[in-house]
């Protein structure tokens, strides 16, 4: 039984079944989450027979890093993790001037079918477990600690739809919040969703003050349904209502992601429609010029069109930031690295 990803309480309960006293959980947890142990052998404050006993019942194996890519400027590191059953997922470390941010995946593959996204090209393989989600961050945290640095913020924006794997995602965030792991502040977490309305409503009641980001990408029902099939299940109007409720309930500003795609959603008309849609809300728009994915026929607008779109929003008092690009030279766009390796038969 792999116990990586358990809380201290859960571990203590598992130990109890084998008559191992509770204080051992403190020791093991420390090794597992703060000292990078991947086997019981190294736990030199436990007697040898106990280590052997533990190894008989449990493992603390972590996902393996099977590919590691550094961007030329050194600011971005992309990892491909492989889990025990051979499934893979990507994780990205972004070194910003204001701190280190980790972008995590929540599913192997994705079933949402968004037109612009590489993660969904091969469908959904499975949900990641809480341990597999947390391990992506803890692995990077261990590595940063060797430089005297730490993980400051997390964006749940990698492959997969986090609100379709709700329980495991929340369990992972709660685990990462514990002081015996990385003591992550919830205010440093941003979760991005394609708009799963019941999930947004549940998250509003969860009592953890994380920021919500909505993948909007179109200002009308018709266009959004064309780009994001999920809109047929949860229409734009309902998503916006849920997002407004989330902002009110948590007093956190909601951000809307809007990928700019040439001749599809980047026109003056769409910018005006978007401004009308968001008028008077505690909200801001994050404009993302599309990372073209070779399998899709979607292209990036030119600089003038991007600027024009942003200006229309600003003139209508909607805060609109342009996402800073990082790691395009290392396929840091969702799912691109994983696909390349899957297609190469790896
Ligand atoms: N399923 C969740 C989280 C993963 S996708 C969601 O839909 O929000 C998160 C974000 O990845 C998208 O909103 C978009 O900002 C970004 N993204 C995906 N594919 C992209 C592409 N080809 N170019 C630019 N951004 C992309």
Coordinates of C-alpha atoms and ligand atoms in Angstrom, one line a residue:
X1 CA 0.0 0.0 0.0
X2 CA 1.5 3.3 -1.1
X3 CA 1.1 5.8 1.8
X4 CA 2.6 8.8 0.0
X5 CA -0.2 11.4 0.0
X6 CA -1.6 10.4 3.4
X7 CA -2.1 13.0 6.1
X8 CA -0.5 12.5 9.5
X9 CA -3.9 11.4 10.9
X10 CA -4.4 8.9 8.1
X11 CA -0.9 7.5 8.5
X12 CA -1.4 7.1 12.2
X13 CA -4.6 5.1 11.6
X14 CA -2.8 2.8 9.1
X15 CA 0.1 2.3 11.6
X16 CA -2.3 1.5 14.4
X17 CA -3.7 -1.5 12.4
X18 CA -0.2 -3.0 12.8
X19 CA 0.2 -1.9 16.4
X20 CA 2.8 0.7 15.6
X21 CA 2.5 3.6 18.0
X22 CA 1.2 7.0 16.9
X23 CA 4.4 9.0 17.4
X24 CA 6.1 7.0 14.6
X25 CA 3.7 8.8 12.2
X26 CA 5.4 12.1 13.1
X27 CA 8.8 10.7 12.3
X28 CA 7.8 9.0 9.1
X29 CA 5.8 12.0 7.8
X30 CA 8.8 14.2 8.3
X31 CA 11.0 11.9 6.3
X32 CA 8.4 11.5 3.6
X33 CA 7.5 15.2 3.0
X34 CA 10.4 17.3 4.3
X35 CA 13.4 15.1 3.8
X36 CA 12.8 13.5 0.4
X37 CA 12.9 9.9 1.6
X38 CA 11.7 7.4 -1.0
X39 CA 12.3 4.3 1.1
X40 CA 12.1 3.4 4.8
X41 CA 15.9 2.3 4.7
X42 CA 17.1 5.9 5.2
X43 CA 15.0 6.6 8.3
X44 CA 17.8 6.2 10.7
X45 CA 15.8 7.3 13.8
X46 CA 13.7 4.1 13.4
X47 CA 15.1 0.8 14.5
X48 CA 16.0 -1.6 11.7
X49 CA 13.3 -4.2 12.5
X50 CA 10.7 -1.5 12.4
X51 CA 12.0 -0.3 9.1
X52 CA 11.7 -3.8 7.7
X53 CA 8.2 -4.2 9.1
X54 CA 7.1 -0.9 7.5
X55 CA 8.6 -1.9 4.2
X56 CA 6.6 -5.1 4.3
X57 CA 3.3 -3.3 4.6
X58 CA 3.8 0.0 3.0
X59 CA 5.7 1.9 0.3
X60 CA 6.4 5.6 0.0
X61 CA 7.4 5.5 -3.7
X62 CA 6.9 8.7 -5.7
X63 CA 6.1 9.2 -9.3
X64 CA 9.2 9.1 -11.4
X65 CA 10.5 12.1 -13.4
X66 CA 10.9 10.7 -17.0
X67 CA 11.6 13.9 -18.8
X68 CA 13.0 17.2 -17.7
X69 CA 13.2 20.3 -19.9
X70 CA 14.7 23.7 -19.0
X71 CA 13.8 26.8 -21.0
X72 CA 16.7 28.6 -22.5
X73 CA 16.3 31.6 -20.1
X74 CA 16.2 29.3 -17.1
X75 CA 12.9 30.6 -15.8
X76 CA 10.8 27.6 -16.6
X77 CA 11.3 23.9 -15.8
X78 CA 8.9 21.3 -17.2
X79 CA 8.7 17.8 -15.8
X80 CA 6.9 14.8 -17.1
X81 CA 6.0 12.5 -14.2
X82 CA 5.3 8.8 -14.7
X83 CA 3.0 7.1 -12.1
X84 CA 3.1 3.5 -11.0
X85 CA 0.7 2.3 -13.7
X86 CA 2.7 4.0 -16.5
X87 CA 0.3 7.0 -16.8
X88 CA 2.0 10.3 -17.2
X89 CA 1.3 14.0 -16.4
X90 CA 3.1 17.3 -16.7
X91 CA 4.2 19.8 -14.1
X92 CA 5.8 23.2 -14.6
X93 CA 7.9 25.3 -12.3
X94 CA 7.9 29.0 -13.2
X95 CA 10.4 31.2 -11.5
X96 CA 8.9 34.7 -11.3
X97 CA 10.5 37.7 -9.7
X98 CA 7.9 37.5 -7.0
X99 CA 8.4 33.8 -6.2
X100 CA 8.3 30.3 -7.5
X101 CA 5.0 29.0 -8.9
X102 CA 4.2 25.4 -9.8
X103 CA 1.5 24.5 -12.3
X104 CA 0.1 21.0 -11.5
X105 CA -2.0 18.5 -13.5
X106 CA -5.0 16.8 -11.9
X107 CA -5.8 14.1 -14.5
X108 CA -3.9 12.0 -16.9
X109 CA -5.4 13.3 -20.1
X110 CA -8.7 15.2 -20.1
X111 CA -12.2 14.6 -21.5
X112 CA -13.4 18.2 -21.9
X113 CA -12.6 18.3 -25.6
X114 CA -11.7 22.0 -25.8
X115 CA -10.7 22.9 -29.4
X116 CA -7.5 24.7 -28.5
X117 CA -6.0 22.3 -26.0
X118 CA -3.4 19.6 -26.5
X119 CA -4.2 17.8 -23.2
X120 CA -7.5 16.5 -24.4
X121 CA -6.3 15.1 -27.8
X122 CA -6.0 11.5 -26.4
X123 CA -9.0 11.7 -24.1
X124 CA -9.1 11.0 -20.4
X125 CA -7.0 8.2 -19.0
X126 CA -7.9 8.6 -15.3
X127 CA -8.0 10.9 -12.3
X128 CA -4.8 11.4 -10.4
X129 CA -4.9 10.5 -6.8
X130 CA -4.3 13.1 -4.0
X131 CA -0.8 11.6 -3.5
X132 CA 0.0 11.9 -7.2
X133 CA -1.2 15.5 -7.3
X134 CA 0.7 16.5 -4.1
X135 CA 3.8 14.6 -5.2
X136 CA 4.2 16.9 -8.2
X137 CA 4.7 19.9 -5.8
X138 CA 6.6 18.1 -3.1
X139 CA 9.2 16.8 -5.7
X140 CA 9.8 20.4 -6.8
X141 CA 9.8 21.7 -3.3
X142 CA 12.6 19.2 -2.4
X143 CA 14.6 20.3 -5.4
X144 CA 14.1 24.1 -4.5
X145 CA 15.1 23.5 -0.9
X146 CA 18.6 22.5 -2.1
X147 CA 18.8 26.1 -3.5
X148 CA 17.5 27.6 -0.3
X149 CA 14.2 28.4 -2.1
X150 CA 10.6 27.2 -1.8
X151 CA 7.3 26.8 -3.6
X152 CA 5.4 30.1 -3.1
X153 CA 2.3 29.6 -5.2
X154 CA 0.4 26.9 -7.0
X155 CA -1.7 27.1 -10.1
X156 CA -4.1 24.2 -10.7
X157 CA -4.0 24.8 -14.5
X158 CA -2.1 21.8 -15.9
X159 CA -3.8 18.9 -17.7
X160 CA -7.2 17.8 -16.6
X161 CA -10.4 19.4 -15.2
X162 CA -9.8 19.8 -11.5
X163 CA -13.5 20.0 -10.6
X164 CA -14.1 16.6 -12.2
X165 CA -11.6 15.2 -9.7
X166 CA -12.8 17.3 -6.8
X167 CA -12.1 15.2 -3.8
X168 CA -8.5 14.3 -4.7
X169 CA -7.7 17.9 -5.7
X170 CA -9.0 19.3 -2.4
X171 CA -7.3 16.5 -0.4
X172 CA -4.0 17.4 -2.2
X173 CA -4.3 21.1 -1.4
X174 CA -5.2 20.4 2.2
X175 CA -2.2 18.2 2.5
X176 CA 0.1 20.8 1.0
X177 CA -1.2 23.3 3.4
X178 CA 0.0 21.3 6.4
X179 CA 3.1 22.6 8.1
X180 CA 4.6 19.1 8.0
X181 CA 4.6 19.2 4.2
X182 CA 5.2 22.6 2.6
X183 CA 2.9 24.9 4.6
X184 CA 1.3 26.3 1.5
X185 CA -0.9 29.3 2.0
X186 CA -4.4 28.9 0.4
X187 CA -4.2 32.5 -0.8
X188 CA -1.3 31.4 -3.0
X189 CA -3.4 28.9 -4.9
X190 CA -5.3 29.5 -8.1
X191 CA -7.6 26.9 -9.5
X192 CA -8.7 27.0 -13.1
X193 CA -11.9 25.4 -14.4
X194 CA -13.6 25.1 -17.7
X195 CA -16.8 25.9 -15.8
X196 CA -18.2 22.9 -13.9
X197 CA -21.0 24.7 -12.1
X198 CA -21.7 22.2 -9.3
X199 CA -18.0 22.1 -8.5
X200 CA -17.7 25.9 -8.3
X201 CA -20.7 25.9 -5.9
X202 CA -19.1 23.2 -3.8
X203 CA -15.8 25.0 -3.8
X204 CA -17.4 28.2 -2.5
X205 CA -18.6 26.2 0.6
X206 CA -15.3 24.4 1.1
X207 CA -13.9 27.1 3.4
X208 CA -10.5 27.3 1.8
X209 CA -9.8 30.8 0.4
X210 CA -8.2 29.8 -2.9
X211 CA -8.6 32.0 -6.0
X212 CA -10.8 30.9 -8.9
X213 CA -10.0 31.3 -12.5
X214 CA -12.6 30.6 -15.2
X215 CA -11.7 29.5 -18.7
X216 CA -14.1 31.6 -20.6
X217 CA -12.6 31.9 -24.1
X218 CA -15.8 33.2 -25.7
X219 CA -18.4 35.9 -24.9
X220 CA -21.5 34.2 -26.3
X221 CA -23.2 30.8 -25.7
X222 CA -22.9 29.9 -29.4
X223 CA -19.2 30.6 -29.8
X224 CA -18.3 29.1 -26.4
X225 CA -20.1 25.9 -27.2
X226 CA -18.2 25.7 -30.5
X227 CA -14.8 26.1 -28.7
X228 CA -15.7 24.3 -25.4
X229 CA -18.2 21.4 -25.6
X230 CA -18.7 21.7 -21.8
X231 CA -20.7 24.8 -22.5
X232 CA -23.6 22.6 -23.7
X233 CA -23.8 21.1 -20.2
X234 CA -23.0 24.2 -18.2
X235 CA -23.9 27.3 -20.2
X236 CA -22.0 30.5 -20.0
X237 CA -24.8 32.3 -18.1
X238 CA -24.8 29.7 -15.3
X239 CA -21.0 29.7 -15.1
X240 CA -20.9 33.4 -14.7
X241 CA -23.6 33.3 -12.0
X242 CA -21.6 30.6 -10.1
X243 CA -18.4 32.6 -10.4
X244 CA -20.1 35.8 -9.1
X245 CA -21.4 33.8 -6.2
X246 CA -17.9 32.4 -5.5
X247 CA -16.4 36.0 -5.5
X248 CA -19.1 37.2 -3.1
X249 CA -18.8 34.2 -0.8
X250 CA -15.0 34.2 -0.6
X251 CA -14.3 37.9 -1.2
X252 CA -11.7 36.7 -3.7
X253 CA -11.5 38.3 -7.1
X254 CA -12.3 35.9 -10.0
X255 CA -10.1 36.0 -13.1
X256 CA -11.4 35.0 -16.5
X257 CA -9.0 33.4 -18.9
X258 CA -9.5 34.3 -22.5
X259 CA -7.4 32.6 -25.2
X260 CA -7.1 34.8 -28.2
X261 CA -7.5 32.8 -31.4
X262 CA -7.1 34.5 -34.8
X263 CA -10.4 35.2 -36.6
X264 CA -12.4 33.2 -34.1
X265 CA -12.8 35.2 -30.9
X266 CA -10.3 38.1 -31.3
X267 CA -12.5 40.7 -33.1
X268 CA -13.7 44.1 -31.9
X269 CA -17.2 42.7 -31.6
X270 CA -16.2 39.9 -29.2
X271 CA -14.2 42.3 -27.1
X272 CA -17.3 44.5 -26.7
X273 CA -19.5 41.6 -25.9
X274 CA -17.0 40.4 -23.3
X275 CA -16.8 43.8 -21.7
X276 CA -20.6 43.9 -21.5
X277 CA -20.7 40.4 -20.0
X278 CA -18.3 41.3 -17.2
X279 CA -19.5 44.9 -16.5
X280 CA -19.6 45.8 -12.8
X281 CA -18.0 42.6 -11.5
X282 CA -15.1 42.0 -9.2
X283 CA -13.3 40.4 -12.0
X284 CA -10.3 40.7 -14.3
X285 CA -9.5 39.2 -17.6
X286 CA -6.3 37.3 -18.4
X287 CA -5.7 37.4 -22.2
X288 CA -3.7 34.5 -23.5
X289 CA -2.5 34.6 -27.1
X290 CA -3.0 30.9 -28.2
X291 CA 0.0 28.6 -28.1
X292 CA -0.7 27.0 -31.5
X293 CA -1.0 23.2 -31.2
X294 CA 0.1 21.6 -34.4
X295 CA -2.8 19.1 -34.4
X296 CA -5.3 22.0 -34.5
X297 CA -5.9 24.6 -37.1
X298 CA -5.9 27.5 -34.7
X299 CA -3.5 30.4 -34.9
X300 CA -2.3 33.4 -32.9
X301 CA -3.6 36.9 -33.7
X302 CA -1.0 39.5 -34.6
X303 CA 0.2 41.9 -32.0
X304 CA -2.1 44.7 -33.2
X305 CA -5.2 42.6 -32.8
X306 CA -4.1 41.5 -29.3
X307 CA -3.5 45.1 -28.3
X308 CA -6.8 46.2 -29.8
X309 CA -8.7 43.6 -27.8
X310 CA -7.0 44.6 -24.6
X311 CA -7.7 48.3 -25.2
X312 CA -11.4 47.8 -25.8
X313 CA -11.7 46.0 -22.4
X314 CA -9.6 48.7 -20.6
X315 CA -11.7 51.5 -22.1
X316 CA -14.7 49.8 -20.6
X317 CA -13.0 49.6 -17.2
X318 CA -12.3 45.9 -17.3
X319 CA -8.9 45.0 -16.0
X320 CA -7.2 43.0 -18.7
X321 CA -3.7 41.6 -18.4
X322 CA -1.7 39.9 -21.1
X323 CA -0.3 36.6 -19.9
X324 CA 3.5 36.6 -19.9
X325 CA 4.7 33.7 -22.0
X326 CA 7.1 31.3 -20.4
X327 CA 8.6 28.1 -21.8
X328 CA 7.2 28.1 -25.3
X329 CA 10.6 26.7 -26.3
X330 CA 10.0 23.6 -24.1
X331 CA 6.4 22.8 -25.0
X332 CA 5.1 24.2 -21.8
X333 CA 1.6 24.6 -23.2
X334 CA -0.7 22.1 -21.6
X335 CA -0.2 18.5 -22.7
X336 CA 2.3 19.2 -25.5
X337 CA 5.2 17.4 -24.0
X338 CA 3.1 14.4 -22.9
X339 CA 1.7 14.1 -26.4
X340 CA 5.1 14.2 -28.0
X341 CA 6.3 11.3 -25.9
X342 CA 3.1 9.3 -26.2
X343 CA 3.3 9.6 -30.0
X344 CA 6.9 8.6 -30.0
X345 CA 5.7 5.4 -28.2
X346 CA 7.3 6.2 -24.9
Ligands
LIG1 N1 -9.5 22.3 -17.2 C1 -9.1 23.5 -16.6 C2 -7.6 23.6 -16.3 C3 -6.7 23.2 -17.4 S1 -6.7 24.2 -18.8 C4 -9.6 24.7 -17.3 O1 -10.2 24.5 -18.4 O2 -9.4 25.8 -16.9 C5 -6.2 25.7 -18.2 C6 -5.8 26.7 -19.1 O3 -4.7 26.3 -20.0 C7 -6.7 27.3 -20.2 O4 -7.7 28.1 -19.7 C8 -5.8 28.1 -20.9 O5 -5.5 29.3 -20.2 C9 -4.5 27.3 -21.0 N2 -4.3 26.6 -22.3 C10 -4.7 25.4 -22.7 N3 -4.3 25.2 -24.0 C11 -3.8 26.3 -24.4 C12 -3.2 26.8 -25.7 N4 -3.2 26.0 -26.7 N5 -2.7 28.0 -25.7 C13 -2.7 28.8 -24.6 N6 -3.2 28.5 -23.4 C14 -3.8 27.3 -23.3

